Short mmCIF file of C-alpha atoms and ligand atoms in Angstrom, two decimals:
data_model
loop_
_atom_site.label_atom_id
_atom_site.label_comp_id
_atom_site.label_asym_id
_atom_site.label_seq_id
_atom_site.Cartn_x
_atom_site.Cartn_y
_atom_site.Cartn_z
CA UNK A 159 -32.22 12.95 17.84
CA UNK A 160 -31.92 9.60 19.69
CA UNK A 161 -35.35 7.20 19.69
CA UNK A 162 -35.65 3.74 20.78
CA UNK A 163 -38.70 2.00 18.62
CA UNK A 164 -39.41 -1.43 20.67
CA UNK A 165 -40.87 -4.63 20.16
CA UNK A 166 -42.22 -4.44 16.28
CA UNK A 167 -41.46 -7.09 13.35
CA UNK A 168 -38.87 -5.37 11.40
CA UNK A 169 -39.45 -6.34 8.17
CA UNK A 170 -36.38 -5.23 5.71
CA UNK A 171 -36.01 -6.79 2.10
CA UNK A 172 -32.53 -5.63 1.28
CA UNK A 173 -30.99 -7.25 4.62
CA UNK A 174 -33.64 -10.17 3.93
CA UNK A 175 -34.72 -9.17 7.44
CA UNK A 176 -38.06 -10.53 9.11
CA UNK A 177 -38.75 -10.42 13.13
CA UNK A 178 -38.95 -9.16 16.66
CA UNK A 179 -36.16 -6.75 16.62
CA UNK A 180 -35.32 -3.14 18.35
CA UNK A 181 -34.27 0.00 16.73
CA UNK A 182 -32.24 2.35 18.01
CA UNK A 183 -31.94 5.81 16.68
CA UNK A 184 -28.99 8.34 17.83
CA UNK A 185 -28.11 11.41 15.68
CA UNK A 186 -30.71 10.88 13.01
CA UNK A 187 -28.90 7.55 12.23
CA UNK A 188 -30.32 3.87 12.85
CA UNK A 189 -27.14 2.85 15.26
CA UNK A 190 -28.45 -0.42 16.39
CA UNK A 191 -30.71 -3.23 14.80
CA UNK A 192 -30.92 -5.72 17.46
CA UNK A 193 -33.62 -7.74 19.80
CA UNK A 194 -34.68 -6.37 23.28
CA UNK A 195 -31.74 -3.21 23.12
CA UNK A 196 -31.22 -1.53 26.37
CA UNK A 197 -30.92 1.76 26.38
CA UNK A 198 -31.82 4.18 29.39
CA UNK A 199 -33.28 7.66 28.96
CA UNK A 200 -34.09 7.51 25.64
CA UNK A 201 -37.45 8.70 24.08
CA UNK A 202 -39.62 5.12 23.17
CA UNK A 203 -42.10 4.34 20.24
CA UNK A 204 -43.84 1.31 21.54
CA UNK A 205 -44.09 -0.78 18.13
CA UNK A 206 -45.81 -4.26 19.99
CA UNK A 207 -48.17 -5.73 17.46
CA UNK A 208 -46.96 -3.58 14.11
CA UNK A 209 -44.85 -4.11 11.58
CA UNK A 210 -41.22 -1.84 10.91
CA UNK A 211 -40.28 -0.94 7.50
CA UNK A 212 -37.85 1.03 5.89
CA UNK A 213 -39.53 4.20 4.99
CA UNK A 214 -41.98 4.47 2.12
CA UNK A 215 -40.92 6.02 -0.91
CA UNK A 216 -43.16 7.76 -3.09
CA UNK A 217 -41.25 8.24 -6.17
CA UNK A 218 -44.46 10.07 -8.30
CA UNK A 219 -46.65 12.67 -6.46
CA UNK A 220 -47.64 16.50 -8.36
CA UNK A 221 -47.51 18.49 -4.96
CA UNK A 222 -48.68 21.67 -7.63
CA UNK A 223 -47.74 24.80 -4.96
CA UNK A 224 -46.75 28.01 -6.81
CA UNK A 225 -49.68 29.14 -9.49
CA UNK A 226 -51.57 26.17 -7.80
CA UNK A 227 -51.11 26.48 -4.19
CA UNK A 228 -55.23 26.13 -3.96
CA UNK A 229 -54.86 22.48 -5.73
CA UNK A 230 -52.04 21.61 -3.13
CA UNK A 231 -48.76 22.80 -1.38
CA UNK A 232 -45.63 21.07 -0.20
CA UNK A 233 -47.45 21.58 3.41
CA UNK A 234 -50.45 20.10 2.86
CA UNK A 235 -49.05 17.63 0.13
CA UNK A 236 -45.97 16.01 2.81
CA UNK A 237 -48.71 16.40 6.02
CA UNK A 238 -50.58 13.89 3.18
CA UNK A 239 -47.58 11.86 2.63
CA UNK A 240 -46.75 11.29 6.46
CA UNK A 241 -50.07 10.50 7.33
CA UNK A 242 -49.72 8.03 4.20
CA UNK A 243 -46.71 6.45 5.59
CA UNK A 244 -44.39 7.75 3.57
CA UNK A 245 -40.94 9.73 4.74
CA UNK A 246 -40.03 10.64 0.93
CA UNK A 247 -41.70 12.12 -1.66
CA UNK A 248 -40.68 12.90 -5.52
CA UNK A 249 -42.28 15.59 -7.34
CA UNK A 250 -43.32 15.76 -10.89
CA UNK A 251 -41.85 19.13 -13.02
CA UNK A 252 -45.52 20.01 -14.68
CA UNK A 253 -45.92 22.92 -12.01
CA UNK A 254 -46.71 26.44 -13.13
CA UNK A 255 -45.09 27.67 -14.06
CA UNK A 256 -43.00 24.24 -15.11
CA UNK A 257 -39.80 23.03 -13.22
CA UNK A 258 -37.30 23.95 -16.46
CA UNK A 259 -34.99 26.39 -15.37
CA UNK A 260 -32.22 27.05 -12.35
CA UNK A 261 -34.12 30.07 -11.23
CA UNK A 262 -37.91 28.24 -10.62
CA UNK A 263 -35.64 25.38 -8.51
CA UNK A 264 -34.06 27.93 -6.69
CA UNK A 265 -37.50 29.18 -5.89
CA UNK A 266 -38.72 25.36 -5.32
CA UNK A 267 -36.24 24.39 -3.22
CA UNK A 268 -36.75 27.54 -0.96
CA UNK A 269 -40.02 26.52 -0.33
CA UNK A 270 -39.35 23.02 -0.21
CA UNK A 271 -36.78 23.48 2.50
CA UNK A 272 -39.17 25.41 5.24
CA UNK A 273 -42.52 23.74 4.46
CA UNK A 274 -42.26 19.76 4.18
CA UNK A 275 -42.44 17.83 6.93
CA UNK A 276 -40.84 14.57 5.22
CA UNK A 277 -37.88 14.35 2.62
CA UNK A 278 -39.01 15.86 -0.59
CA UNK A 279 -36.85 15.60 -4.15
CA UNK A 280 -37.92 16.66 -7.27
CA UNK A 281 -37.61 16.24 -10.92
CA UNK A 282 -37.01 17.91 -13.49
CA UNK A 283 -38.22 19.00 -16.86
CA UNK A 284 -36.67 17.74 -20.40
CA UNK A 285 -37.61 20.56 -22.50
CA UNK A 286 -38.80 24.05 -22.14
CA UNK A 287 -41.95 24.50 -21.41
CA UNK A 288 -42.88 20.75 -21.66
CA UNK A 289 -42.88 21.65 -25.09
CA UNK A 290 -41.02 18.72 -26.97
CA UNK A 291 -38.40 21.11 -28.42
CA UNK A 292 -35.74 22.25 -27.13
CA UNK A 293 -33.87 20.68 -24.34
CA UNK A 294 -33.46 22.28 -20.81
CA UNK A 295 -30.12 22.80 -19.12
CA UNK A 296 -29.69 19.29 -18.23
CA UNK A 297 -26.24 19.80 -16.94
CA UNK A 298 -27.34 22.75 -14.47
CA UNK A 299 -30.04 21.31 -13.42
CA UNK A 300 -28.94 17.93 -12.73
CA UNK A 301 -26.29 19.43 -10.45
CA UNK A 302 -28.68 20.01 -7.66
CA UNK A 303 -28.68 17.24 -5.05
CA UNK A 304 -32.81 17.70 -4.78
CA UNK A 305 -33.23 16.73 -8.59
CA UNK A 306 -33.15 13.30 -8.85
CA UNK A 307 -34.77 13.07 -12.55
CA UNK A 308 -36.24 14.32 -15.97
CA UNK A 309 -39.54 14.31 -17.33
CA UNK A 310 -41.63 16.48 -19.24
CA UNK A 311 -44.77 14.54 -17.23
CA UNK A 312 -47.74 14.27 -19.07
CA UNK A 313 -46.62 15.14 -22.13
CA UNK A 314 -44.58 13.12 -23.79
CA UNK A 315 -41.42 14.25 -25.97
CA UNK A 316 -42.79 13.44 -29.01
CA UNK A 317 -39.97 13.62 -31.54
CA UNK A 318 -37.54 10.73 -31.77
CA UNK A 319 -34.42 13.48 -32.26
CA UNK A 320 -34.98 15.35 -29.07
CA UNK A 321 -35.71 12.62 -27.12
CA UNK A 322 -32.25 10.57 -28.57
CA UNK A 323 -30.89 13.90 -27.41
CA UNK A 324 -31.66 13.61 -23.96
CA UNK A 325 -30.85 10.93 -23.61
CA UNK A 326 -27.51 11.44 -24.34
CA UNK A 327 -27.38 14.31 -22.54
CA UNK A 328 -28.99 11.92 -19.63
CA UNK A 329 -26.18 9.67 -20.31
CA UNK A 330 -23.47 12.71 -19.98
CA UNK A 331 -24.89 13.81 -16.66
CA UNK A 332 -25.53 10.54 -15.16
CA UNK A 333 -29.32 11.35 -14.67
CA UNK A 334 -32.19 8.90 -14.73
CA UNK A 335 -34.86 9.67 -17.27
CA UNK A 336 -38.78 8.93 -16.20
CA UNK A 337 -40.71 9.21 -19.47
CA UNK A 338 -44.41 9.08 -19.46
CA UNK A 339 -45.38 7.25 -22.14
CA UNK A 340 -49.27 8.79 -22.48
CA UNK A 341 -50.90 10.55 -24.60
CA UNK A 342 -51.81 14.35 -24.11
CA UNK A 343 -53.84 16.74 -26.05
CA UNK A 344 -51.00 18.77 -26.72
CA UNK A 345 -48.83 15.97 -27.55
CA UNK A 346 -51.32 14.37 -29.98
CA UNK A 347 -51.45 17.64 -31.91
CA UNK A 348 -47.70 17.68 -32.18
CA UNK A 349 -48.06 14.38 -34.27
CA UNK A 350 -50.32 15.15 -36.06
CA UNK A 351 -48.68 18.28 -37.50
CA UNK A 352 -45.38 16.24 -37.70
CA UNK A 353 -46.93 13.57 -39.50
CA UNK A 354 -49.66 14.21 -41.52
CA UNK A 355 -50.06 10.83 -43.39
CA UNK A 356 -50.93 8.99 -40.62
CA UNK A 357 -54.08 9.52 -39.86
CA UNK A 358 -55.04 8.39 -35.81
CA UNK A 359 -58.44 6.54 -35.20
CA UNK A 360 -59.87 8.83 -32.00
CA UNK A 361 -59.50 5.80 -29.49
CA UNK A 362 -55.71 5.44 -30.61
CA UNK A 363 -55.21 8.97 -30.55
CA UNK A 364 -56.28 9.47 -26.97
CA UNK A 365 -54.78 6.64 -24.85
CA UNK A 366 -53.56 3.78 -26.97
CA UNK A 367 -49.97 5.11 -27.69
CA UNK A 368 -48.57 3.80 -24.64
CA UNK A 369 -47.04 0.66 -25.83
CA UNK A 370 -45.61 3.09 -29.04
CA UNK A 371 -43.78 5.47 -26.67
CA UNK A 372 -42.94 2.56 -24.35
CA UNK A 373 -41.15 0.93 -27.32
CA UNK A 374 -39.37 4.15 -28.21
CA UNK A 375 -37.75 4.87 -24.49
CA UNK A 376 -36.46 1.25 -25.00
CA UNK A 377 -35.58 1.28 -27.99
CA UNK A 378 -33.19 4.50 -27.30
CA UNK A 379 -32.53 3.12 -24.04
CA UNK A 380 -30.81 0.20 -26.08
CA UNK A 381 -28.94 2.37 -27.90
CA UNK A 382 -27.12 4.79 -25.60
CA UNK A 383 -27.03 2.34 -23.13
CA UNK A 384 -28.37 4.86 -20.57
CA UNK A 385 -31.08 4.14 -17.75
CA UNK A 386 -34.83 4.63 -18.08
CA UNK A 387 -37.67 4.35 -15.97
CA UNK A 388 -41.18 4.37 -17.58
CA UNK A 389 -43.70 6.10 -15.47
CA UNK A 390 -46.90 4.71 -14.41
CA UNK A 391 -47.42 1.42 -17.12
CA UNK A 392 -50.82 0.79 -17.55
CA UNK A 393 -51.20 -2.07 -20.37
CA UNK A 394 -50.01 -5.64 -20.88
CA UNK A 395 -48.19 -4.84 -23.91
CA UNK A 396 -45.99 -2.67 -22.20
CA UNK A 397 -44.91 -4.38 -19.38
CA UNK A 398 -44.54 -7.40 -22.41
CA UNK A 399 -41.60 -5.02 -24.09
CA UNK A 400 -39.96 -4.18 -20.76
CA UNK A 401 -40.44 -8.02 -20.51
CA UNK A 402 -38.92 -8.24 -23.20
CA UNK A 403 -35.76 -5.58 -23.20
CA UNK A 404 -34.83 -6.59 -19.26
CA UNK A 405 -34.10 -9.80 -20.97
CA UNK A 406 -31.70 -8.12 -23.32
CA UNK A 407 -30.21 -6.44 -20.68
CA UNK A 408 -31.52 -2.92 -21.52
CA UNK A 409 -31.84 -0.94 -18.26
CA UNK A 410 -35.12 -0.31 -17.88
CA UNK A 411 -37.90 0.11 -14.14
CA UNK A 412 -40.83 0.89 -14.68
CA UNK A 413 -43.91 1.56 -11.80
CA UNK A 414 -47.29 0.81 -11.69
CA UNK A 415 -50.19 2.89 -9.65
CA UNK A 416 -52.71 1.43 -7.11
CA UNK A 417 -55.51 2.69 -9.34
CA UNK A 418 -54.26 0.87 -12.33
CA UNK A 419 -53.52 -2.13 -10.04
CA UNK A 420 -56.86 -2.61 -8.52
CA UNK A 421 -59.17 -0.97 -11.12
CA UNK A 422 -60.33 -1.60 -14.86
CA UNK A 423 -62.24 0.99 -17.37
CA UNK A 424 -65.42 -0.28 -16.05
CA UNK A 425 -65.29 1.58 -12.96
CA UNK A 426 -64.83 4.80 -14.43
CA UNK A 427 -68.68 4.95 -14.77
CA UNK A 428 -69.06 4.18 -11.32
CA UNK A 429 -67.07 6.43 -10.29
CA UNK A 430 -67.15 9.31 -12.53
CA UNK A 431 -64.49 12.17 -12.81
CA UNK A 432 -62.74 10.93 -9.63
CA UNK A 433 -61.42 7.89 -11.81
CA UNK A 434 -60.04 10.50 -14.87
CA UNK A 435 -56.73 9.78 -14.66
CA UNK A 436 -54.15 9.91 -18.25
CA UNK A 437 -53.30 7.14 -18.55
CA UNK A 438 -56.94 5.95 -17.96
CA UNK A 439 -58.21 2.93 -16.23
CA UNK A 440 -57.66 -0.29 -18.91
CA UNK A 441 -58.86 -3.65 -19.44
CA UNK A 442 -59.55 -6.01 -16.44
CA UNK A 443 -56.69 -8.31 -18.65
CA UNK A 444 -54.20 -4.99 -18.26
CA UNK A 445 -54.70 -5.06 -14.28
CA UNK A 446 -54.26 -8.92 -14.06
CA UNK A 447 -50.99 -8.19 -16.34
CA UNK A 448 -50.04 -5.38 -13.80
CA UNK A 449 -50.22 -7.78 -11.21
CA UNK A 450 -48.04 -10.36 -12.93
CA UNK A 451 -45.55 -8.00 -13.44
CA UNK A 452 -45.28 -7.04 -9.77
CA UNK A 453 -45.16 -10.81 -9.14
CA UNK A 454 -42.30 -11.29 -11.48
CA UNK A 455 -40.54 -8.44 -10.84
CA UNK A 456 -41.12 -6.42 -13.54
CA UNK A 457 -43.28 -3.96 -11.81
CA UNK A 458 -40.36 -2.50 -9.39
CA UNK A 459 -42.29 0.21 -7.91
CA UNK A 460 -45.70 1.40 -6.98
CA UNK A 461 -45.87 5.01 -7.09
CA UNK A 462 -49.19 6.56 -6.04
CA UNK A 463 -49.08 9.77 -9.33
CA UNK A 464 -50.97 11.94 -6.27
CA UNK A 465 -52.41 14.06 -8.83
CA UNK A 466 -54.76 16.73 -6.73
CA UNK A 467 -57.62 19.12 -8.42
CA UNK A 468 -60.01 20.95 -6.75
CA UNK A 469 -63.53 19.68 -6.32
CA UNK A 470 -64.97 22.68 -8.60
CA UNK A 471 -62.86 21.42 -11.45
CA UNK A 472 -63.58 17.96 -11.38
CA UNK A 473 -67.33 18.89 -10.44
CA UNK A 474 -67.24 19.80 -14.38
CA UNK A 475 -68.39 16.62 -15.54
CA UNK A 476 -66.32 13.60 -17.75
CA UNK A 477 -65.08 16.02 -20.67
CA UNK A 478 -64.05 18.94 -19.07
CA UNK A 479 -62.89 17.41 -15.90
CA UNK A 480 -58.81 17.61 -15.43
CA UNK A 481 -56.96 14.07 -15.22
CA UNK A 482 -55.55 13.01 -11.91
CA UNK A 483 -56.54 10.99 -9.09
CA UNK A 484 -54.70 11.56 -5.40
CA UNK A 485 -52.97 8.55 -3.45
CA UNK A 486 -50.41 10.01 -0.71
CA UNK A 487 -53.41 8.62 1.71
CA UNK A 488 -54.32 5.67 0.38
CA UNK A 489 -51.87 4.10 -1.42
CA UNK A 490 -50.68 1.72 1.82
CA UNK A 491 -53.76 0.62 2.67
CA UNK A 492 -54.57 -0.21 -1.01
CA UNK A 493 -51.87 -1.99 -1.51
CA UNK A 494 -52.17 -3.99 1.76
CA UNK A 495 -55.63 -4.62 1.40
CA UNK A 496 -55.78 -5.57 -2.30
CA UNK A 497 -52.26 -7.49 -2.87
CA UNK A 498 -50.71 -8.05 0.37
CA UNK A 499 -53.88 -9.56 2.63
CA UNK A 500 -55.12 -11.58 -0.09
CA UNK A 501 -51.71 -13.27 -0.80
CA UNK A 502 -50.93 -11.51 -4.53
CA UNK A 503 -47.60 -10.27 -3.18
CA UNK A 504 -45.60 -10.64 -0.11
CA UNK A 505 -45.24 -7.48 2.38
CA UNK A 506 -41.74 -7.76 2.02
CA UNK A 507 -42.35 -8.08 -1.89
CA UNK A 508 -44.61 -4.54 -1.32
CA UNK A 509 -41.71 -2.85 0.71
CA UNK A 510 -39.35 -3.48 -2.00
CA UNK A 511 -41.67 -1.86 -4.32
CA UNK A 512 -42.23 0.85 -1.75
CA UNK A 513 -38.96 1.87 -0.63
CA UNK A 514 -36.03 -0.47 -1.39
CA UNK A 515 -36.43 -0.88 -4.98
CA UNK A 516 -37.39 3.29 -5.14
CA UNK A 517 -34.14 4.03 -3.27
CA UNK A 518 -31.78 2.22 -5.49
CA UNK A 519 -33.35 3.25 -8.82
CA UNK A 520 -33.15 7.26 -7.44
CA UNK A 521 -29.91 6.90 -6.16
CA UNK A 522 -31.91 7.90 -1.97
CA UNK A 523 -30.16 7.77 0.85
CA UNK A 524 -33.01 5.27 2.41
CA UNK A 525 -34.78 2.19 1.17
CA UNK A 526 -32.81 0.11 4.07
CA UNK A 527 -33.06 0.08 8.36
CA UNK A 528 -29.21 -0.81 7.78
CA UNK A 529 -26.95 0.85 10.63
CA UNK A 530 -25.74 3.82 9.58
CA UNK A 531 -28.60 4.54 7.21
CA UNK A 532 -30.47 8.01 8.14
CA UNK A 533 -33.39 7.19 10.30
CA UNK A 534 -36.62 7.43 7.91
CA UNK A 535 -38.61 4.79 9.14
CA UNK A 536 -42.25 3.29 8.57
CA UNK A 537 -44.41 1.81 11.14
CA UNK A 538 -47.77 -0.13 10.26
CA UNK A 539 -50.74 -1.26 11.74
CA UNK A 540 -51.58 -4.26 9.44
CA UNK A 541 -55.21 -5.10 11.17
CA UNK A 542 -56.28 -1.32 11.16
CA UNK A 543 -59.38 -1.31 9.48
CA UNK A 544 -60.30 1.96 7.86
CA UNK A 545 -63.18 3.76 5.53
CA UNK A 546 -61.47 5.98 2.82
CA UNK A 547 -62.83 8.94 3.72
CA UNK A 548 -61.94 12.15 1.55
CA UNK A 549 -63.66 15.10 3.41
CA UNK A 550 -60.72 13.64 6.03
CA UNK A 551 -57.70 14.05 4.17
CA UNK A 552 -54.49 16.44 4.65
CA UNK A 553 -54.24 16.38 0.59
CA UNK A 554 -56.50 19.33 -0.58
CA UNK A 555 -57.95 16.84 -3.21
CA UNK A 556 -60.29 14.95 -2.86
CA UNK A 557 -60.48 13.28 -6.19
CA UNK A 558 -60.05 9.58 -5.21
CA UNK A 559 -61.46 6.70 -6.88
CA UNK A 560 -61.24 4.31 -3.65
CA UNK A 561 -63.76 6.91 -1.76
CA UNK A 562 -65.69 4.41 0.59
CA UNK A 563 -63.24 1.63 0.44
CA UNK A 564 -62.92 -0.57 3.34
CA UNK A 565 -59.43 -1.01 3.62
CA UNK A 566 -57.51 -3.00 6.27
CA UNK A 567 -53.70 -1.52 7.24
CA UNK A 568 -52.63 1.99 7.61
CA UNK A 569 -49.13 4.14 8.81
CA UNK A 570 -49.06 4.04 12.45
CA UNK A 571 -46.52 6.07 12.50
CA UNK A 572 -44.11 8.24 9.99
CA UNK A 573 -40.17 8.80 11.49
CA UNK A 574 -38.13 11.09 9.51
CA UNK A 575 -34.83 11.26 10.33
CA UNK A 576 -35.45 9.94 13.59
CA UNK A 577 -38.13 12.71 14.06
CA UNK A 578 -41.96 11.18 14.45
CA UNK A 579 -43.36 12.96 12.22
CA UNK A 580 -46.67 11.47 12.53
CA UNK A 581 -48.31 8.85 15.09
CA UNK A 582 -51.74 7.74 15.38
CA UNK A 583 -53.53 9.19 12.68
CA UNK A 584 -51.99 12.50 14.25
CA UNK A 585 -49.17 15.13 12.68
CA UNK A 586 -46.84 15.57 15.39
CA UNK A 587 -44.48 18.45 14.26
O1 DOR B 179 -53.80 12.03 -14.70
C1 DOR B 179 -52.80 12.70 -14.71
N1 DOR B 179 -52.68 13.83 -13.96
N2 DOR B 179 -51.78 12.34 -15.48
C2 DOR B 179 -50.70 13.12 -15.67
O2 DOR B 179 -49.81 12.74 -16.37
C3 DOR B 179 -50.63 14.46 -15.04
C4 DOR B 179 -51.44 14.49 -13.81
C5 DOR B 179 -51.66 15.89 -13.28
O3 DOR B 179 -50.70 16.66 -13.20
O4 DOR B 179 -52.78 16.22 -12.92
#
């Protein structure tokens, strides 16, 4: 696979690299970084005018397949992600059924391997079922070089002695742990059976325990002196205790979401269902805190938690509507239009939160355009100016809050392992 991609500003945060530079592409591999390369008979993106980034990482996406190939598939789900810009995608373990044996990753990874058409890794579940009780085969499963996590997703591991458990079984088998520190239905009831005195004020109940489990995960985090990475932070006084812990050296990312980035509670009337996401839409303080954090480095990632549903189940008004919103199409041009145009963050401070900063933290081969680095490779038109347009998407959802959105900068084009994957607005495999 040999491709020479001319004349773009390669933007790269781990080699601190900004300007007019070449790429040149031979066996998969970038093999040259370098200003006007020649190179006869070779195959030629024309890049004039963009900008070249180490592939996007999406490091949170539900791609559902299996039971719920009619929600989304790892086809439709990676045609999404290249058309998004991104060459890698992590999957969440809540599929059905749930990601929490060898067998079902056997069966995954099957699928995984003939249908995507950019890298795809998954996680892993905690406990069977997603129940909170008894751990999964952590040792098995971690083995696979596809899993790159646990979770048990939306529901949290609610009891302090399992979760302690895993993470010392995390801490045997060297794998990173990705709590999400929500509330579900099925977790709240857990509580409340295991502790009956405390009796939850609705509001709490629902979605205020996100600081509580947040301050749990560190707190263990502290004491095995294992890695964790909090999903999806939505409130201040979270991303105050991460604050907080970093500065006590406790390894701890964490990742924010464009929705909770850009949007506050307010605009969940506005736009109905499409905005019921767990955890919900906050205070218009929380996203101004979200922001500061991806100033200050706390935020290390944005991660899009693609979360499809069909149109007849969200159709089903507020209450019985599932929770999810997608993002595999819309997260770069949110981002760019929303903190990178308007001078919030840098684009090299968004590539770092979009591929270098995902890389490290998984343990992925990319997050670089060093030489020698496998050849996944973003390129972006940053003037493109764009309606958000759902009935257009590759994603079978079509639950996005950002539906009408003028946005300004989209993927030009998607290389995966020196294969364009995507160009133009157009899937090329
Ligand atoms: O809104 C959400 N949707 N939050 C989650 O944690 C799960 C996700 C889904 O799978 O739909």
């Amino acid at each position: 696979m040999t491709l020479l991609i001319r004349g773009g500003r390669v933007v790269d945060p781990l080699l601190e690299l900004d300007g007019l530079h070449d790429i040149l592409v031979e066996e998969r591999h970038i093999s040259k970084v370098a200003p006007a390369i020649q190179k006869e008979g070779v195959p030629v993106l024309e890049a004039q005018g963009k900008v070249v980034v180490p592939g996007l990482i999406d490091m949170h996406v539900h791609l559902r397949d299996f039971n719920e190939a009619h929600k989304e598939t790892i086809a439709t789900g990676t045609r999404a992600a290249a058309l998004g810009g991104f060459t890698t995608v992590v999957c969440e373990p809540n599929t059905d059924p749930p990601m929490d044996n060898c067998r079902i990753l056997q069966r995954w990874f099957r699928m995984a391997k003939g249908n995507g058409c950019v890298n795809i890794y998954t996680k892993v579940c905690i406990t069977k079922g997603r129940r909170g009780e008894r751990l999964t085969r952590l040792k098995a499963l971690a083995r696979r070089p596809w899993v790159v996590a646990a979770t048990d997703d939306g529901d949290p591991v609610v009891k302090d002695k399992v979760m302690e458990r895993a993470f010392l079984k995390a801490l045997e088998y060297e794998l990173l742990l990705t709590p999400h520190c929500e509330e579900s239905p099925a977790t709240l009831q857990v509580f409340k059976r295991n502790n009956p005195l405390v009796i939850v004020p609705e509001e709490i109940a629902q979605y205020r325990r996100e600081p509580y489990y947040v301050a749990r995960e560190l707190e263990l985090a502290e004491r095995t002196n294992w890695r964790v990475h909090i999903c999806h932070v939505s409130m201040g006084t979270s991303l105050d205790l991460i604050r907080k812990a970093r500065a006590r050296w406790v390894p701890v990312t964490c990742e924010a979401t464009p929705h909770h980035l850009t949007l506050s509670g307010e605009e969940m009337e506005r736009c109905g269902p499409d905005a019921k996401v767990n955890p919900p839409l906050r205070k218009k303080e929380d996203v101004e805190a979200l922001r500061e954090g991806l100033k200050d480095g706390t935020v290390d990632v944005i991660a899009s938690d693609h979360a499809p549903h069909t149109p007849e189940e969200k159709a089903k008004g507020w209450d019985q509507a599932p929770m999810g919103v997608i993002g595999l199409e819309t997260t770069l041009g949110v981002v760019l239009t929303t903190l990178v145009h308007p001078g919030v963050i840098t684009l090299a401070e968004a590539i770092e939160r979009m591929s270098t900063n995902p890389a490290k933290i998984l343990g992925l081969p990319g997050g670089s355009l060093a030489v020698g680095t496998p050849a996944d490779i973003t390129i972006i038109d940053m003037d493109k100016e764009w309606v958000v347009d759902p009935q257009s998407f590759a994603s079978k959802g079509r639950n996005t809050p950002f539906k009408g959105w003028q946005l300004k900068g989209k993927a030009y084009a998607t290389v995966v392992g020196g294969k364009v994957v995507m160009k133009g607005g157009e899937i090329v495999v």
